[in-house]
Amino acid sequence: MKFGLRYASLGRYANGQAAIELAQAAAAAGFDSIWTVEHVVVPHAYQSRYPYSPTGRMGSGLEDFPIPDPLIWLAYIASATRAIKLGTGILILPQRNPVVTAKAVATLDHLAGGRRVLLGIGVGWLAEEFTSLGVPFDDRGPRTDEYVAAMRALWSQECATFKGRFVSFDQVFCRPLPADRRIPIIVGGDTRAAARRAGRLGDGYFPARGAPAELLDEMRRSAVESGRDPGEIEITVSAPPEPAEIEVLAKRGVTRVAVPVSSSAGLPAQVKTPDDVLRYGKNVIERWRD
């Protein structure tokens, strides 16, 4: 089992020195990855329903909470670490220009030493945020699929060409190229559409909450229907509160659990300080690590 540190960019860790101390503790403790979250803006008094809370609202106090840009935060902690993987959990892809995003992500991976970025993506749920950014909300699903294909073209082709409904470019160079000319894309979300998207085009799947068997099965069915091997799609889920449950998850095909470091996003924090992170490494990771 691999272990990630989740919600790592929130709370006290939105600040530079604290972020570095957390990332370095995570690396020392044996965490394989560290994961951010994203909202560019959170409109006041939004009416969209937050899908991960029975109240339909984000966690208490999170609406006006500092949420650093995930790629800039990861670049900052990358310079103070050597090997820990840099995950976005998630980047709201349809809100972003895919050409600019492909450039930024490849640059981050290149400067971090290569093979370190895990690009978690989602379609988003906050319609008012899309409106603030001047981006359509209703077509965010097909837009996401096409953006993934466009970014992969920029990362893999020597001189890239892509023709689509939402983005097109012809014979362009986009340097630096990432190592192996690819960045793993992990699809996040607790919906059937997200599970099917992960099976169809993802390198991984990261449900936002728990490990719903019906969604994991849906992801695997989608992979088979798309002519892919579902066993090659890495599954990341929330870390269970009881470490003994990790073995059960492993038997279900889960290969990474993500441990919350902040309760601001709705899950109870399992670790809160760098010292907690080091203790978790000693008490849990050393027992269960792959």
JSON list of N, CA, C and O in Angstrom, two decimals, residues 5 26 45 55 62 70 96 100 115 131 135 148 160 165 171 182-183 191 200 209 211 219-220 227 238 254 260 271 287:
[
{"chain": "A", "resi": 5, "resn": "LEU", "atom": "N", "xyz": [-0.67, 12.14, 1.57]},
{"chain": "A", "resi": 5, "resn": "LEU", "atom": "CA", "xyz": [-1.11, 13.11, 2.56]},
{"chain": "A", "resi": 5, "resn": "LEU", "atom": "C", "xyz": [-2.06, 14.07, 1.87]},
{"chain": "A", "resi": 5, "resn": "LEU", "atom": "O", "xyz": [-1.69, 14.75, 0.90]},
{"chain": "A", "resi": 26, "resn": "ALA", "atom": "N", "xyz": [6.43, 14.43, 5.69]},
{"chain": "A", "resi": 26, "resn": "ALA", "atom": "CA", "xyz": [5.75, 13.39, 4.93]},
{"chain": "A", "resi": 26, "resn": "ALA", "atom": "C", "xyz": [6.75, 12.51, 4.20]},
{"chain": "A", "resi": 26, "resn": "ALA", "atom": "O", "xyz": [6.62, 11.27, 4.18]},
{"chain": "A", "resi": 45, "resn": "ALA", "atom": "N", "xyz": [-22.46, 33.14, -0.88]},
{"chain": "A", "resi": 45, "resn": "ALA", "atom": "CA", "xyz": [-23.87, 32.76, -0.96]},
{"chain": "A", "resi": 45, "resn": "ALA", "atom": "C", "xyz": [-24.19, 31.94, -2.22]},
{"chain": "A", "resi": 45, "resn": "ALA", "atom": "O", "xyz": [-25.26, 32.08, -2.81]},
{"chain": "A", "resi": 55, "resn": "THR", "atom": "N", "xyz": [-25.44, 18.83, 4.08]},
{"chain": "A", "resi": 55, "resn": "THR", "atom": "CA", "xyz": [-25.99, 20.18, 4.10]},
{"chain": "A", "resi": 55, "resn": "THR", "atom": "C", "xyz": [-25.93, 20.86, 2.75]},
{"chain": "A", "resi": 55, "resn": "THR", "atom": "O", "xyz": [-26.57, 21.90, 2.54]},
{"chain": "A", "resi": 62, "resn": "LEU", "atom": "N", "xyz": [-14.70, 27.17, 5.25]},
{"chain": "A", "resi": 62, "resn": "LEU", "atom": "CA", "xyz": [-13.85, 26.95, 4.08]},
{"chain": "A", "resi": 62, "resn": "LEU", "atom": "C", "xyz": [-14.15, 27.95, 2.96]},
{"chain": "A", "resi": 62, "resn": "LEU", "atom": "O", "xyz": [-13.30, 28.20, 2.11]},
{"chain": "A", "resi": 70, "resn": "PRO", "atom": "N", "xyz": [-2.91, 25.27, -6.59]},
{"chain": "A", "resi": 70, "resn": "PRO", "atom": "CA", "xyz": [-2.25, 23.98, -6.33]},
{"chain": "A", "resi": 70, "resn": "PRO", "atom": "C", "xyz": [-0.90, 23.81, -7.01]},
{"chain": "A", "resi": 70, "resn": "PRO", "atom": "O", "xyz": [0.03, 23.25, -6.42]},
{"chain": "A", "resi": 96, "resn": "ARG", "atom": "N", "xyz": [-9.70, 25.62, -16.85]},
{"chain": "A", "resi": 96, "resn": "ARG", "atom": "CA", "xyz": [-8.36, 26.07, -17.22]},
{"chain": "A", "resi": 96, "resn": "ARG", "atom": "C", "xyz": [-8.11, 25.92, -18.72]},
{"chain": "A", "resi": 96, "resn": "ARG", "atom": "O", "xyz": [-8.58, 24.97, -19.34]},
{"chain": "A", "resi": 100, "resn": "VAL", "atom": "N", "xyz": [-2.09, 26.06, -21.68]},
{"chain": "A", "resi": 100, "resn": "VAL", "atom": "CA", "xyz": [-1.35, 26.69, -20.59]},
{"chain": "A", "resi": 100, "resn": "VAL", "atom": "C", "xyz": [-1.14, 25.69, -19.44]},
{"chain": "A", "resi": 100, "resn": "VAL", "atom": "O", "xyz": [-0.06, 25.61, -18.85]},
{"chain": "A", "resi": 115, "resn": "ARG", "atom": "N", "xyz": [8.94, 12.64, -13.29]},
{"chain": "A", "resi": 115, "resn": "ARG", "atom": "CA", "xyz": [8.15, 11.51, -12.78]},
{"chain": "A", "resi": 115, "resn": "ARG", "atom": "C", "xyz": [7.65, 11.75, -11.36]},
{"chain": "A", "resi": 115, "resn": "ARG", "atom": "O", "xyz": [7.50, 10.82, -10.58]},
{"chain": "A", "resi": 131, "resn": "THR", "atom": "N", "xyz": [-18.96, 30.70, -13.62]},
{"chain": "A", "resi": 131, "resn": "THR", "atom": "CA", "xyz": [-19.46, 31.98, -14.11]},
{"chain": "A", "resi": 131, "resn": "THR", "atom": "C", "xyz": [-18.46, 33.10, -13.84]},
{"chain": "A", "resi": 131, "resn": "THR", "atom": "O", "xyz": [-18.20, 33.96, -14.70]},
{"chain": "A", "resi": 135, "resn": "VAL", "atom": "N", "xyz": [-16.38, 30.76, -17.85]},
{"chain": "A", "resi": 135, "resn": "VAL", "atom": "CA", "xyz": [-16.28, 29.44, -18.47]},
{"chain": "A", "resi": 135, "resn": "VAL", "atom": "C", "xyz": [-17.64, 28.76, -18.41]},
{"chain": "A", "resi": 135, "resn": "VAL", "atom": "O", "xyz": [-18.28, 28.76, -17.35]},
{"chain": "A", "resi": 148, "resn": "VAL", "atom": "N", "xyz": [-8.04, 16.64, -21.69]},
{"chain": "A", "resi": 148, "resn": "VAL", "atom": "CA", "xyz": [-7.09, 15.56, -21.39]},
{"chain": "A", "resi": 148, "resn": "VAL", "atom": "C", "xyz": [-6.39, 15.11, -22.67]},
{"chain": "A", "resi": 148, "resn": "VAL", "atom": "O", "xyz": [-5.15, 14.96, -22.71]},
{"chain": "A", "resi": 160, "resn": "ALA", "atom": "N", "xyz": [3.29, 19.10, -31.86]},
{"chain": "A", "resi": 160, "resn": "ALA", "atom": "CA", "xyz": [1.93, 18.62, -31.57]},
{"chain": "A", "resi": 160, "resn": "ALA", "atom": "C", "xyz": [0.87, 19.27, -32.44]},
{"chain": "A", "resi": 160, "resn": "ALA", "atom": "O", "xyz": [0.89, 20.48, -32.69]},
{"chain": "A", "resi": 165, "resn": "ARG", "atom": "N", "xyz": [-13.30, 20.13, -30.60]},
{"chain": "A", "resi": 165, "resn": "ARG", "atom": "CA", "xyz": [-14.44, 21.05, -30.53]},
{"chain": "A", "resi": 165, "resn": "ARG", "atom": "C", "xyz": [-14.10, 22.28, -29.69]},
{"chain": "A", "resi": 165, "resn": "ARG", "atom": "O", "xyz": [-14.52, 23.40, -30.00]},
{"chain": "A", "resi": 171, "resn": "GLN", "atom": "N", "xyz": [0.85, 21.88, -35.23]},
{"chain": "A", "resi": 171, "resn": "GLN", "atom": "CA", "xyz": [2.32, 21.85, -35.31]},
{"chain": "A", "resi": 171, "resn": "GLN", "atom": "C", "xyz": [2.94, 22.89, -34.36]},
{"chain": "A", "resi": 171, "resn": "GLN", "atom": "O", "xyz": [3.58, 23.85, -34.79]},
{"chain": "A", "resi": 182, "resn": "ARG", "atom": "N", "xyz": [4.83, 11.85, -20.65]},
{"chain": "A", "resi": 182, "resn": "ARG", "atom": "CA", "xyz": [3.51, 11.61, -20.08]},
{"chain": "A", "resi": 182, "resn": "ARG", "atom": "C", "xyz": [3.46, 12.12, -18.64]},
{"chain": "A", "resi": 182, "resn": "ARG", "atom": "O", "xyz": [4.49, 12.18, -17.97]},
{"chain": "A", "resi": 183, "resn": "ILE", "atom": "N", "xyz": [2.30, 12.50, -18.21]},
{"chain": "A", "resi": 183, "resn": "ILE", "atom": "CA", "xyz": [1.99, 12.80, -16.83]},
{"chain": "A", "resi": 183, "resn": "ILE", "atom": "C", "xyz": [0.81, 11.92, -16.44]},
{"chain": "A", "resi": 183, "resn": "ILE", "atom": "O", "xyz": [-0.22, 11.94, -17.13]},
{"chain": "A", "resi": 191, "resn": "THR", "atom": "N", "xyz": [-19.03, 10.16, -8.61]},
{"chain": "A", "resi": 191, "resn": "THR", "atom": "CA", "xyz": [-20.19, 9.98, -9.46]},
{"chain": "A", "resi": 191, "resn": "THR", "atom": "C", "xyz": [-19.93, 8.86, -10.47]},
{"chain": "A", "resi": 191, "resn": "THR", "atom": "O", "xyz": [-18.77, 8.49, -10.73]},
{"chain": "A", "resi": 200, "resn": "ARG", "atom": "N", "xyz": [-12.27, 5.02, -18.73]},
{"chain": "A", "resi": 200, "resn": "ARG", "atom": "CA", "xyz": [-12.11, 5.31, -20.16]},
{"chain": "A", "resi": 200, "resn": "ARG", "atom": "C", "xyz": [-10.77, 5.95, -20.49]},
{"chain": "A", "resi": 200, "resn": "ARG", "atom": "O", "xyz": [-10.14, 5.62, -21.49]},
{"chain": "A", "resi": 209, "resn": "ARG", "atom": "N", "xyz": [-14.65, 10.34, -1.45]},
{"chain": "A", "resi": 209, "resn": "ARG", "atom": "CA", "xyz": [-14.98, 9.83, -0.13]},
{"chain": "A", "resi": 209, "resn": "ARG", "atom": "C", "xyz": [-15.04, 8.31, -0.18]},
{"chain": "A", "resi": 209, "resn": "ARG", "atom": "O", "xyz": [-15.72, 7.72, -1.02]},
{"chain": "A", "resi": 211, "resn": "ALA", "atom": "N", "xyz": [-14.49, 4.21, -0.45]},
{"chain": "A", "resi": 211, "resn": "ALA", "atom": "CA", "xyz": [-14.15, 3.35, -1.58]},
{"chain": "A", "resi": 211, "resn": "ALA", "atom": "C", "xyz": [-15.41, 2.62, -2.02]},
{"chain": "A", "resi": 211, "resn": "ALA", "atom": "O", "xyz": [-15.54, 1.41, -1.84]},
{"chain": "A", "resi": 219, "resn": "MET", "atom": "N", "xyz": [-15.96, 1.81, -12.75]},
{"chain": "A", "resi": 219, "resn": "MET", "atom": "CA", "xyz": [-14.69, 2.18, -13.38]},
{"chain": "A", "resi": 219, "resn": "MET", "atom": "C", "xyz": [-14.11, 1.00, -14.15]},
{"chain": "A", "resi": 219, "resn": "MET", "atom": "O", "xyz": [-13.66, 1.14, -15.30]},
{"chain": "A", "resi": 220, "resn": "ARG", "atom": "N", "xyz": [-14.14, -0.17, -13.54]},
{"chain": "A", "resi": 220, "resn": "ARG", "atom": "CA", "xyz": [-13.57, -1.36, -14.19]},
{"chain": "A", "resi": 220, "resn": "ARG", "atom": "C", "xyz": [-14.38, -1.75, -15.43]},
{"chain": "A", "resi": 220, "resn": "ARG", "atom": "O", "xyz": [-13.80, -2.13, -16.46]},
{"chain": "A", "resi": 227, "resn": "GLY", "atom": "N", "xyz": [-11.54, -1.14, -24.00]},
{"chain": "A", "resi": 227, "resn": "GLY", "atom": "CA", "xyz": [-10.41, -1.95, -24.44]},
{"chain": "A", "resi": 227, "resn": "GLY", "atom": "C", "xyz": [-9.17, -1.78, -23.58]},
{"chain": "A", "resi": 227, "resn": "GLY", "atom": "O", "xyz": [-8.05, -2.01, -24.05]},
{"chain": "A", "resi": 238, "resn": "SER", "atom": "N", "xyz": [-9.72, 7.46, 0.30]},
{"chain": "A", "resi": 238, "resn": "SER", "atom": "CA", "xyz": [-9.49, 8.05, 1.62]},
{"chain": "A", "resi": 238, "resn": "SER", "atom": "C", "xyz": [-8.97, 6.99, 2.57]},
{"chain": "A", "resi": 238, "resn": "SER", "atom": "O", "xyz": [-9.43, 5.84, 2.56]},
{"chain": "A", "resi": 254, "resn": "VAL", "atom": "N", "xyz": [-7.30, -1.54, -4.07]},
{"chain": "A", "resi": 254, "resn": "VAL", "atom": "CA", "xyz": [-6.82, -0.19, -3.75]},
{"chain": "A", "resi": 254, "resn": "VAL", "atom": "C", "xyz": [-5.30, -0.24, -3.56]},
{"chain": "A", "resi": 254, "resn": "VAL", "atom": "O", "xyz": [-4.78, -1.13, -2.89]},
{"chain": "A", "resi": 260, "resn": "PRO", "atom": "N", "xyz": [-6.03, 12.49, 5.59]},
{"chain": "A", "resi": 260, "resn": "PRO", "atom": "CA", "xyz": [-6.32, 13.91, 5.74]},
{"chain": "A", "resi": 260, "resn": "PRO", "atom": "C", "xyz": [-5.43, 14.58, 6.80]},
{"chain": "A", "resi": 260, "resn": "PRO", "atom": "O", "xyz": [-5.26, 14.05, 7.89]},
{"chain": "A", "resi": 271, "resn": "VAL", "atom": "N", "xyz": [-4.06, 13.29, 10.91]},
{"chain": "A", "resi": 271, "resn": "VAL", "atom": "CA", "xyz": [-2.81, 13.87, 11.39]},
{"chain": "A", "resi": 271, "resn": "VAL", "atom": "C", "xyz": [-2.96, 15.38, 11.27]},
{"chain": "A", "resi": 271, "resn": "VAL", "atom": "O", "xyz": [-3.68, 15.86, 10.40]},
{"chain": "A", "resi": 287, "resn": "ARG", "atom": "N", "xyz": [4.22, -0.56, 8.74]},
{"chain": "A", "resi": 287, "resn": "ARG", "atom": "CA", "xyz": [3.55, -1.88, 8.75]},
{"chain": "A", "resi": 287, "resn": "ARG", "atom": "C", "xyz": [2.95, -2.23, 7.40]},
{"chain": "A", "resi": 287, "resn": "ARG", "atom": "O", "xyz": [3.00, -3.38, 6.97]}
]
